[in-house]
PDB file of C-alpha atoms in Angstrom:
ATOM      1  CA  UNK A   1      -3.584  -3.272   4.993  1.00  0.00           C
ATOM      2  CA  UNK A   2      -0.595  -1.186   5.350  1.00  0.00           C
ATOM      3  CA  UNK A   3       1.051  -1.361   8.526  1.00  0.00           C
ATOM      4  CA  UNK A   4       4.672   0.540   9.305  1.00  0.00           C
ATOM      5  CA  UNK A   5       7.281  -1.658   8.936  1.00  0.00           C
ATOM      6  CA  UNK A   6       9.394  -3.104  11.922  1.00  0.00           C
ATOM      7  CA  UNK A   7      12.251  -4.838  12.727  1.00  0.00           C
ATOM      8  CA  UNK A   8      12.595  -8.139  14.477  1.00  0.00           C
ATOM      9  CA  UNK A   9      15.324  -8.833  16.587  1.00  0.00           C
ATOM     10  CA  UNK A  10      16.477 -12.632  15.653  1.00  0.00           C
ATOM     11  CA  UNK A  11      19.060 -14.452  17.218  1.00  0.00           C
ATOM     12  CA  UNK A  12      21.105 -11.159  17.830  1.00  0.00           C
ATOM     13  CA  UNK A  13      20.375  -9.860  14.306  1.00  0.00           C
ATOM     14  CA  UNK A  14      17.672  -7.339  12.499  1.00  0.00           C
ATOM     15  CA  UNK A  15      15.850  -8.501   9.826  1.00  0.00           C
ATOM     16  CA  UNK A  16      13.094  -6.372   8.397  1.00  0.00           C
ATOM     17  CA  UNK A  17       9.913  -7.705   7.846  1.00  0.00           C
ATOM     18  CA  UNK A  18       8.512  -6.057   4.528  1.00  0.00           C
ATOM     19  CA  UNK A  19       5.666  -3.612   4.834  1.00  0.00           C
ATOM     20  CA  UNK A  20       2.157  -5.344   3.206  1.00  0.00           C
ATOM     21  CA  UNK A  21       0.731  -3.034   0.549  1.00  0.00           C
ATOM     22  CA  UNK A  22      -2.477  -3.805  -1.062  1.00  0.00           C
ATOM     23  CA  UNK A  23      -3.130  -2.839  -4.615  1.00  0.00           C
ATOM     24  CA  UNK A  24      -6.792  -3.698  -6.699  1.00  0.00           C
ATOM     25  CA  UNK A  25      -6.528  -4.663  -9.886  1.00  0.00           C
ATOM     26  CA  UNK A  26     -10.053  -3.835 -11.444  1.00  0.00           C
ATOM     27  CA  UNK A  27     -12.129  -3.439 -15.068  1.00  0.00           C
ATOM     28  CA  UNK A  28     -14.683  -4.248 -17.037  1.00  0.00           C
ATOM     29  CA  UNK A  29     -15.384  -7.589 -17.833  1.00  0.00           C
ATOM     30  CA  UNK A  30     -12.614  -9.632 -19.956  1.00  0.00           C
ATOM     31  CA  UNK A  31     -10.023  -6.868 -19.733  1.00  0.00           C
ATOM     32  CA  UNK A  32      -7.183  -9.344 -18.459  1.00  0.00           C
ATOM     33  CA  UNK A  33      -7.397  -9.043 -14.258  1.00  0.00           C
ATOM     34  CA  UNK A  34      -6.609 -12.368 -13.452  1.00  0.00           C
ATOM     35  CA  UNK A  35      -4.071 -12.710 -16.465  1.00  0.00           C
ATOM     36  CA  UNK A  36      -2.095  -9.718 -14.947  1.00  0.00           C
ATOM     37  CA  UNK A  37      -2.297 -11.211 -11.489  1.00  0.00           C
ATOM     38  CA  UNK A  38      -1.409 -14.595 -12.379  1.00  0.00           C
ATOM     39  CA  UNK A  39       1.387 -13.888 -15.087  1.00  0.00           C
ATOM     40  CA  UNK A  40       3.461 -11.600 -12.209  1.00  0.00           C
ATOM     41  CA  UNK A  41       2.490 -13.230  -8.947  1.00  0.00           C
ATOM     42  CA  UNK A  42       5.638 -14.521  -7.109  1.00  0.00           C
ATOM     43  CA  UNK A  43       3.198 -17.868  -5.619  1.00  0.00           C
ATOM     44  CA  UNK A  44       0.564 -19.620  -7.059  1.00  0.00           C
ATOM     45  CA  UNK A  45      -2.503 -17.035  -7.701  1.00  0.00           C
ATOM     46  CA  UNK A  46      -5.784 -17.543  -5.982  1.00  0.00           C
ATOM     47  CA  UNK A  47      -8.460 -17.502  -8.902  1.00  0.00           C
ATOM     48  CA  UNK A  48     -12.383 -18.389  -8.412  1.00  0.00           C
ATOM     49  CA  UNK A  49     -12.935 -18.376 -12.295  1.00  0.00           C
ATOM     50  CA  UNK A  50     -15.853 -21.030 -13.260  1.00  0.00           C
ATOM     51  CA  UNK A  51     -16.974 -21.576 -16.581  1.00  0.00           C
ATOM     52  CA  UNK A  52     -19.341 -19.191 -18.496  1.00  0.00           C
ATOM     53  CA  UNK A  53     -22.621 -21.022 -18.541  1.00  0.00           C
ATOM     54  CA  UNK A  54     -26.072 -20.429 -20.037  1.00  0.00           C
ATOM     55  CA  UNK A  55     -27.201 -18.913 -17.589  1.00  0.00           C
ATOM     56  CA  UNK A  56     -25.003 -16.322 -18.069  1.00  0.00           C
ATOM     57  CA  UNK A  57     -26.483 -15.427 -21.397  1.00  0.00           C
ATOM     58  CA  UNK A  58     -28.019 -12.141 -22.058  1.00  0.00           C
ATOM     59  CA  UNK A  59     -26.288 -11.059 -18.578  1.00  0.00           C
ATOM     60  CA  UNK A  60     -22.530 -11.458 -19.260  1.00  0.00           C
ATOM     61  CA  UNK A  61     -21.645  -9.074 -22.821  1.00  0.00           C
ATOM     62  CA  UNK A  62     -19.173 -10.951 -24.643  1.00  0.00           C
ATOM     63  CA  UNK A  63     -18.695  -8.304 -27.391  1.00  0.00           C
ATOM     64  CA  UNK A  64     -15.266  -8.366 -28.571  1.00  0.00           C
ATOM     65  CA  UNK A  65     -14.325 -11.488 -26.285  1.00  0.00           C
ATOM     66  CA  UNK A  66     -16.255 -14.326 -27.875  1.00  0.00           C
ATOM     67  CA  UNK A  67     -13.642 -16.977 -27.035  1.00  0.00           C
ATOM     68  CA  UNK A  68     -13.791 -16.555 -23.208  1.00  0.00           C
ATOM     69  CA  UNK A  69     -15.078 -19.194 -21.603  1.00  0.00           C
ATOM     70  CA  UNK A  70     -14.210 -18.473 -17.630  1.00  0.00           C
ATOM     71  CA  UNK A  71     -14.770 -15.461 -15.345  1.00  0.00           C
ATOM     72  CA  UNK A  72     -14.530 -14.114 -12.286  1.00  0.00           C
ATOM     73  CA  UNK A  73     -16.844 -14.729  -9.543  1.00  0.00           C
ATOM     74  CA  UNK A  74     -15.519 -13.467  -6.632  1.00  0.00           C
ATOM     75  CA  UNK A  75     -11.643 -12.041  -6.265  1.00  0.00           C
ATOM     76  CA  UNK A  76      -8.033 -13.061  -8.074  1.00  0.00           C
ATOM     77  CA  UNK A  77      -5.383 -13.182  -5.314  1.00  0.00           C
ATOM     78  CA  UNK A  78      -1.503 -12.812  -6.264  1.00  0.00           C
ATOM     79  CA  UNK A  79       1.553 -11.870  -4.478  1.00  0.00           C
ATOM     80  CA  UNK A  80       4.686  -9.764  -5.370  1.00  0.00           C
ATOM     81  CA  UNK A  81       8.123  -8.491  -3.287  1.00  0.00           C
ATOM     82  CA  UNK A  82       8.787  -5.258  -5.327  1.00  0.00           C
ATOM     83  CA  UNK A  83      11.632  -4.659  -2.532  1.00  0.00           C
ATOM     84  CA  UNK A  84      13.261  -5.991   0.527  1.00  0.00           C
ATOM     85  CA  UNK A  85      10.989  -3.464   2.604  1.00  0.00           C
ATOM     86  CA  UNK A  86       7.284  -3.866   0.343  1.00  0.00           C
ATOM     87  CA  UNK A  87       5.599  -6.492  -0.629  1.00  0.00           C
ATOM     88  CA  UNK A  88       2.510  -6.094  -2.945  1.00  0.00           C
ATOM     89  CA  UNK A  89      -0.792  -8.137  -2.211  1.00  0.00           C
ATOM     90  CA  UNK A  90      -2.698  -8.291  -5.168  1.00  0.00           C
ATOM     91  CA  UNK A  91      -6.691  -8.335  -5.042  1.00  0.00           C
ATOM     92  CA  UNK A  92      -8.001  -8.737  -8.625  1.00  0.00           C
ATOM     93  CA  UNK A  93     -11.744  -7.715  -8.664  1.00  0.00           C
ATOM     94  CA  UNK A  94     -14.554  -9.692 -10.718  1.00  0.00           C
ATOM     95  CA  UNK A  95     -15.374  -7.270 -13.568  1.00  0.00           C
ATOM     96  CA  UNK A  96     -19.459  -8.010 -14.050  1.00  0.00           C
ATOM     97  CA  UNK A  97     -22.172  -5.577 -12.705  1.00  0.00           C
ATOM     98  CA  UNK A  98     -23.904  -8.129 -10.361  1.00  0.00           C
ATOM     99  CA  UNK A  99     -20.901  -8.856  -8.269  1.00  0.00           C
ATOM    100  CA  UNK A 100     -19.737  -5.012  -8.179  1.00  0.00           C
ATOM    101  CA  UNK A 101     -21.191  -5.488  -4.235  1.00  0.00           C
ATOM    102  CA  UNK A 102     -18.137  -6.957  -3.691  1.00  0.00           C
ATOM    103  CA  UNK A 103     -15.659  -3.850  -4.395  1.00  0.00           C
ATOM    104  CA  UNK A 104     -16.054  -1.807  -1.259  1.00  0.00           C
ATOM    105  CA  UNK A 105     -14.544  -5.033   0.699  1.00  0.00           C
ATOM    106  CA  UNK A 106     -12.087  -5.746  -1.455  1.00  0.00           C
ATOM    107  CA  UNK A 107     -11.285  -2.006  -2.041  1.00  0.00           C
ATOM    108  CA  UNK A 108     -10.963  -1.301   1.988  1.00  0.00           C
ATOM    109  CA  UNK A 109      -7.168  -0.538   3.235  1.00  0.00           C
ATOM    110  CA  UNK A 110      -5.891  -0.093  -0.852  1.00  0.00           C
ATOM    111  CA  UNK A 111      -3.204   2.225  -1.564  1.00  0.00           C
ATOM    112  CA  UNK A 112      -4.323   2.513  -5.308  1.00  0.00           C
ATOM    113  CA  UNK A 113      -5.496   0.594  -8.194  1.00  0.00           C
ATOM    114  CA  UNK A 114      -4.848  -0.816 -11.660  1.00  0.00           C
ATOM    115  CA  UNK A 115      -7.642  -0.069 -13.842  1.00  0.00           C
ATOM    116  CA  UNK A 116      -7.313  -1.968 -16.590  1.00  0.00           C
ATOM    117  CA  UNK A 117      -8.917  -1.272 -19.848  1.00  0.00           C
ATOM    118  CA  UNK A 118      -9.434  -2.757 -23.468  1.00  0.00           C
ATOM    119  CA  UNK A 119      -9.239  -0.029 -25.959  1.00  0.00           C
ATOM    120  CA  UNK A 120     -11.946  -2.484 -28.209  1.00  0.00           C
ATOM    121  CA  UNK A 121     -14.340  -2.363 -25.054  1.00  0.00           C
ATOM    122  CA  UNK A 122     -13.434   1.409 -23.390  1.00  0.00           C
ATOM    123  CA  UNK A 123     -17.327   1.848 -22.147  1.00  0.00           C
ATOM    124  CA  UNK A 124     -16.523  -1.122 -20.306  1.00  0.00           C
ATOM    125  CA  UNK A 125     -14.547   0.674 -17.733  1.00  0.00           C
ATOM    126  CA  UNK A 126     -15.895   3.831 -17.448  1.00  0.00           C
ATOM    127  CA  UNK A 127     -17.806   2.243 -14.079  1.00  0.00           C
ATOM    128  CA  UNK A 128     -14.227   1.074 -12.864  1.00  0.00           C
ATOM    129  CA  UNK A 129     -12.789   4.792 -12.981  1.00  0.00           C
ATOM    130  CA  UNK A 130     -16.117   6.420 -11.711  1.00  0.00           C
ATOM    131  CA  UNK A 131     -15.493   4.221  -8.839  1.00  0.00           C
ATOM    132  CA  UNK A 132     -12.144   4.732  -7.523  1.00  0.00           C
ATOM    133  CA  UNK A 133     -12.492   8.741  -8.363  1.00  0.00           C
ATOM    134  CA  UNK A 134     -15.253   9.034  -6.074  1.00  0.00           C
ATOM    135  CA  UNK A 135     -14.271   7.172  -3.267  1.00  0.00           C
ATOM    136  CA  UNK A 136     -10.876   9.291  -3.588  1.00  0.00           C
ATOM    137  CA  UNK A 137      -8.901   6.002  -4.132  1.00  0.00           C
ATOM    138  CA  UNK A 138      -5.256   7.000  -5.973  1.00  0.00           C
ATOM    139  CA  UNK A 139      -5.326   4.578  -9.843  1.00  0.00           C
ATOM    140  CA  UNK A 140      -3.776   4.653 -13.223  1.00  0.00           C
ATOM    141  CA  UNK A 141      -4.865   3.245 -16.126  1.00  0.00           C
ATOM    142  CA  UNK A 142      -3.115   0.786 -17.634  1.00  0.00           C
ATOM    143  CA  UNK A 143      -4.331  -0.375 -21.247  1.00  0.00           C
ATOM    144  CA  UNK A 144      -3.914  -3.728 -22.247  1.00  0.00           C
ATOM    145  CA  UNK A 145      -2.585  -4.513 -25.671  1.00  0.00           C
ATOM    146  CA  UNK A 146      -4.555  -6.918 -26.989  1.00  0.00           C
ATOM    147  CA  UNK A 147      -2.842  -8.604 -30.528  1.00  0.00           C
ATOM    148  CA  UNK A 148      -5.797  -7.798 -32.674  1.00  0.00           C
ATOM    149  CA  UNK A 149      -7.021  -4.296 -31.030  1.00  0.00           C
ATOM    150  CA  UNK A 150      -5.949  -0.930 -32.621  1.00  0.00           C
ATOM    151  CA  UNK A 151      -3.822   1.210 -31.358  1.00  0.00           C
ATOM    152  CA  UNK A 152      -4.263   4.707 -29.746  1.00  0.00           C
ATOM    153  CA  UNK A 153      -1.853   6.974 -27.912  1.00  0.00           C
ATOM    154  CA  UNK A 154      -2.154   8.278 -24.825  1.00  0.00           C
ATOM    155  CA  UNK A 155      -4.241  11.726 -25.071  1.00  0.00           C
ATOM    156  CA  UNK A 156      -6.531   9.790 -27.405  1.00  0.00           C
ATOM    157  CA  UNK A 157      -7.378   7.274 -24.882  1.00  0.00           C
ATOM    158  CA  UNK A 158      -7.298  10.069 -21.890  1.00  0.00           C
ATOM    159  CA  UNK A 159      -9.504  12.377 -23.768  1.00  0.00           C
ATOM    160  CA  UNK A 160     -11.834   9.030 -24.720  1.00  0.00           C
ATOM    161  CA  UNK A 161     -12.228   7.945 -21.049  1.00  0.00           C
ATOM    162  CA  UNK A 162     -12.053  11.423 -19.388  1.00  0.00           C
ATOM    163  CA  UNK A 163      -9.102  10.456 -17.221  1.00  0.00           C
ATOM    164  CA  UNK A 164      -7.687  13.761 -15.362  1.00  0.00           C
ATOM    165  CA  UNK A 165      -4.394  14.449 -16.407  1.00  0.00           C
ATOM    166  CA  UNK A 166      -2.912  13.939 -13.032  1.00  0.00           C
ATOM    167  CA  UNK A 167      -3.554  10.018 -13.489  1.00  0.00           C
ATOM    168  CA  UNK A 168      -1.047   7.959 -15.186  1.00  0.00           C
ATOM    169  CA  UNK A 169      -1.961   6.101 -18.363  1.00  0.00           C
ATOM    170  CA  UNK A 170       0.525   3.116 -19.307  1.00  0.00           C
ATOM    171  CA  UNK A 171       1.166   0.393 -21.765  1.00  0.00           C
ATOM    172  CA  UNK A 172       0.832  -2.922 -20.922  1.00  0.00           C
ATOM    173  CA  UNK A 173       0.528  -6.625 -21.593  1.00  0.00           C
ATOM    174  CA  UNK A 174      -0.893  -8.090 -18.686  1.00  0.00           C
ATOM    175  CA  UNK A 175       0.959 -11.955 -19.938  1.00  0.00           C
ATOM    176  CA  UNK A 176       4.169 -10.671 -19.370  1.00  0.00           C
ATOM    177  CA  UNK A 177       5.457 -10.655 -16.089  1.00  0.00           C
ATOM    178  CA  UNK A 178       8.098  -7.417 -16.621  1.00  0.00           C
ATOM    179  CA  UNK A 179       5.038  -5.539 -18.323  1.00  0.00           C
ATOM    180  CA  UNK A 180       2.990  -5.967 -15.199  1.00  0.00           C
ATOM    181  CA  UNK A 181       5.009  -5.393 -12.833  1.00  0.00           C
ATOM    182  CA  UNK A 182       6.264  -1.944 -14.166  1.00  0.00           C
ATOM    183  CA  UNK A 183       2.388  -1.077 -14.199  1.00  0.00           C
ATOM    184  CA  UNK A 184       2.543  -1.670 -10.599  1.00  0.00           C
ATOM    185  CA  UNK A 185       5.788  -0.002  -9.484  1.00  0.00           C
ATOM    186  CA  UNK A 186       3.911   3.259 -11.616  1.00  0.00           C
ATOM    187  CA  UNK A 187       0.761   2.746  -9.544  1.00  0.00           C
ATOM    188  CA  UNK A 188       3.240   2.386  -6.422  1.00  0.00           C
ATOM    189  CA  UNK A 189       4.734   5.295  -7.201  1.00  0.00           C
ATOM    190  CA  UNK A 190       1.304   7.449  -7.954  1.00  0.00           C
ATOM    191  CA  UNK A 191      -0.220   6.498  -5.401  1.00  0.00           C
ATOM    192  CA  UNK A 192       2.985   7.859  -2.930  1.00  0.00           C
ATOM    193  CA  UNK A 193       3.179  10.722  -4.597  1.00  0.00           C
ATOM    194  CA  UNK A 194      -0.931  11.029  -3.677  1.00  0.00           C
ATOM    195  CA  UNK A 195      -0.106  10.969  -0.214  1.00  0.00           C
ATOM    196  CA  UNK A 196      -1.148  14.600   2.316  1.00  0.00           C
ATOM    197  CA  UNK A 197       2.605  16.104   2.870  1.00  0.00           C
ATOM    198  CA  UNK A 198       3.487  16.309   6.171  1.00  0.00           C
TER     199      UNK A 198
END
């Protein structure tokens, strides 16, 4: 999805048209995707959350988020200009095993990803990291604070989740906009810096 940028030649003028970069936003199950998408997306954010039903039972864990009552079924879809020349398209990825089919398409032409954990839930996103390592895909992690979740620092969590120490692990709260979007400029940023040289 990223294409060089280009100038148009309008009415005697230049105006850039900003370069389309697509970023995933993935995790386990409850972690806060489609809170992070919607709380810094610049235009209302394409959800498909439907209600947790019964048939979900003994299928969807709900360990340490009782009170949810949507999820994901398919992809969270959010956009944000970082900078006159980039624009970030945000895919947020449903977080349960039986849609996990769905990844590979959504994870085709990505620069990087968010992984986004829950320090109350971490084996939750073990599957998230496997995934992007192997398929050579640059991520961070970013941890969301939850209000009532302890606190760890950084080589705690790394050392916990086995995250190489060449991948960023940041902060965040995936409600607030400026949070967010920081914890995409770093993935941005990682994911340049990932890039062959020359």
């Amino acid at each position: 999805m990223v294409s060089p940028t280009s100038d148009v030649d309008t009415a005697g003028g230049e105006d850039t048209i900003p370069t389309p970069v697509k970023i995933i936003v993935a995790g386990g199950f409850g972690v806060g995707k489609t809170t992070l998408v919607g709380s810094v997306s610049e235009i209302p954010p394409l959800t498909t959350e439907e209600l947790l039903t019964e048939a979900s039972d003994g299928i969807d864990d709900l360990a340490g988020v009782e009170r949810k009552t949507t999820t994901t079924v398919a992809l969270d879809f959010g956009r944000i200009t970082i900078s006159p020349k980039h624009v970030l398209y945000l895919f947020g990825t449903p977080g349960q095993d039986r849609f996990w089919f769905m990844w590979d398409e959504l994870a085709r032409g990505a620069i990087g990803c968010v992984v986004l954990v829950d320090t109350r839930r971490l084996d939750n996103s073990f599957a998230a990291i496997d995934y992007f390592e192997r398929r050579r895909i640059p991520f961070i992690v970013a941890v969301n604070v939850f209000d009532d979740a302890q606190q760890y620092g950084e080589d705690e969590i790394r050392a916990a989740l086995a995250v190489p120490t060449h991948v960023p692990i940041v902060m965040c709260d995936a409600r607030k906009r400026d949070s967010a979007k920081l914890t995409l400029i770093k993935l941005v940023k990682h994911a340049m810096s990932e890039l062959p040289v020359g």
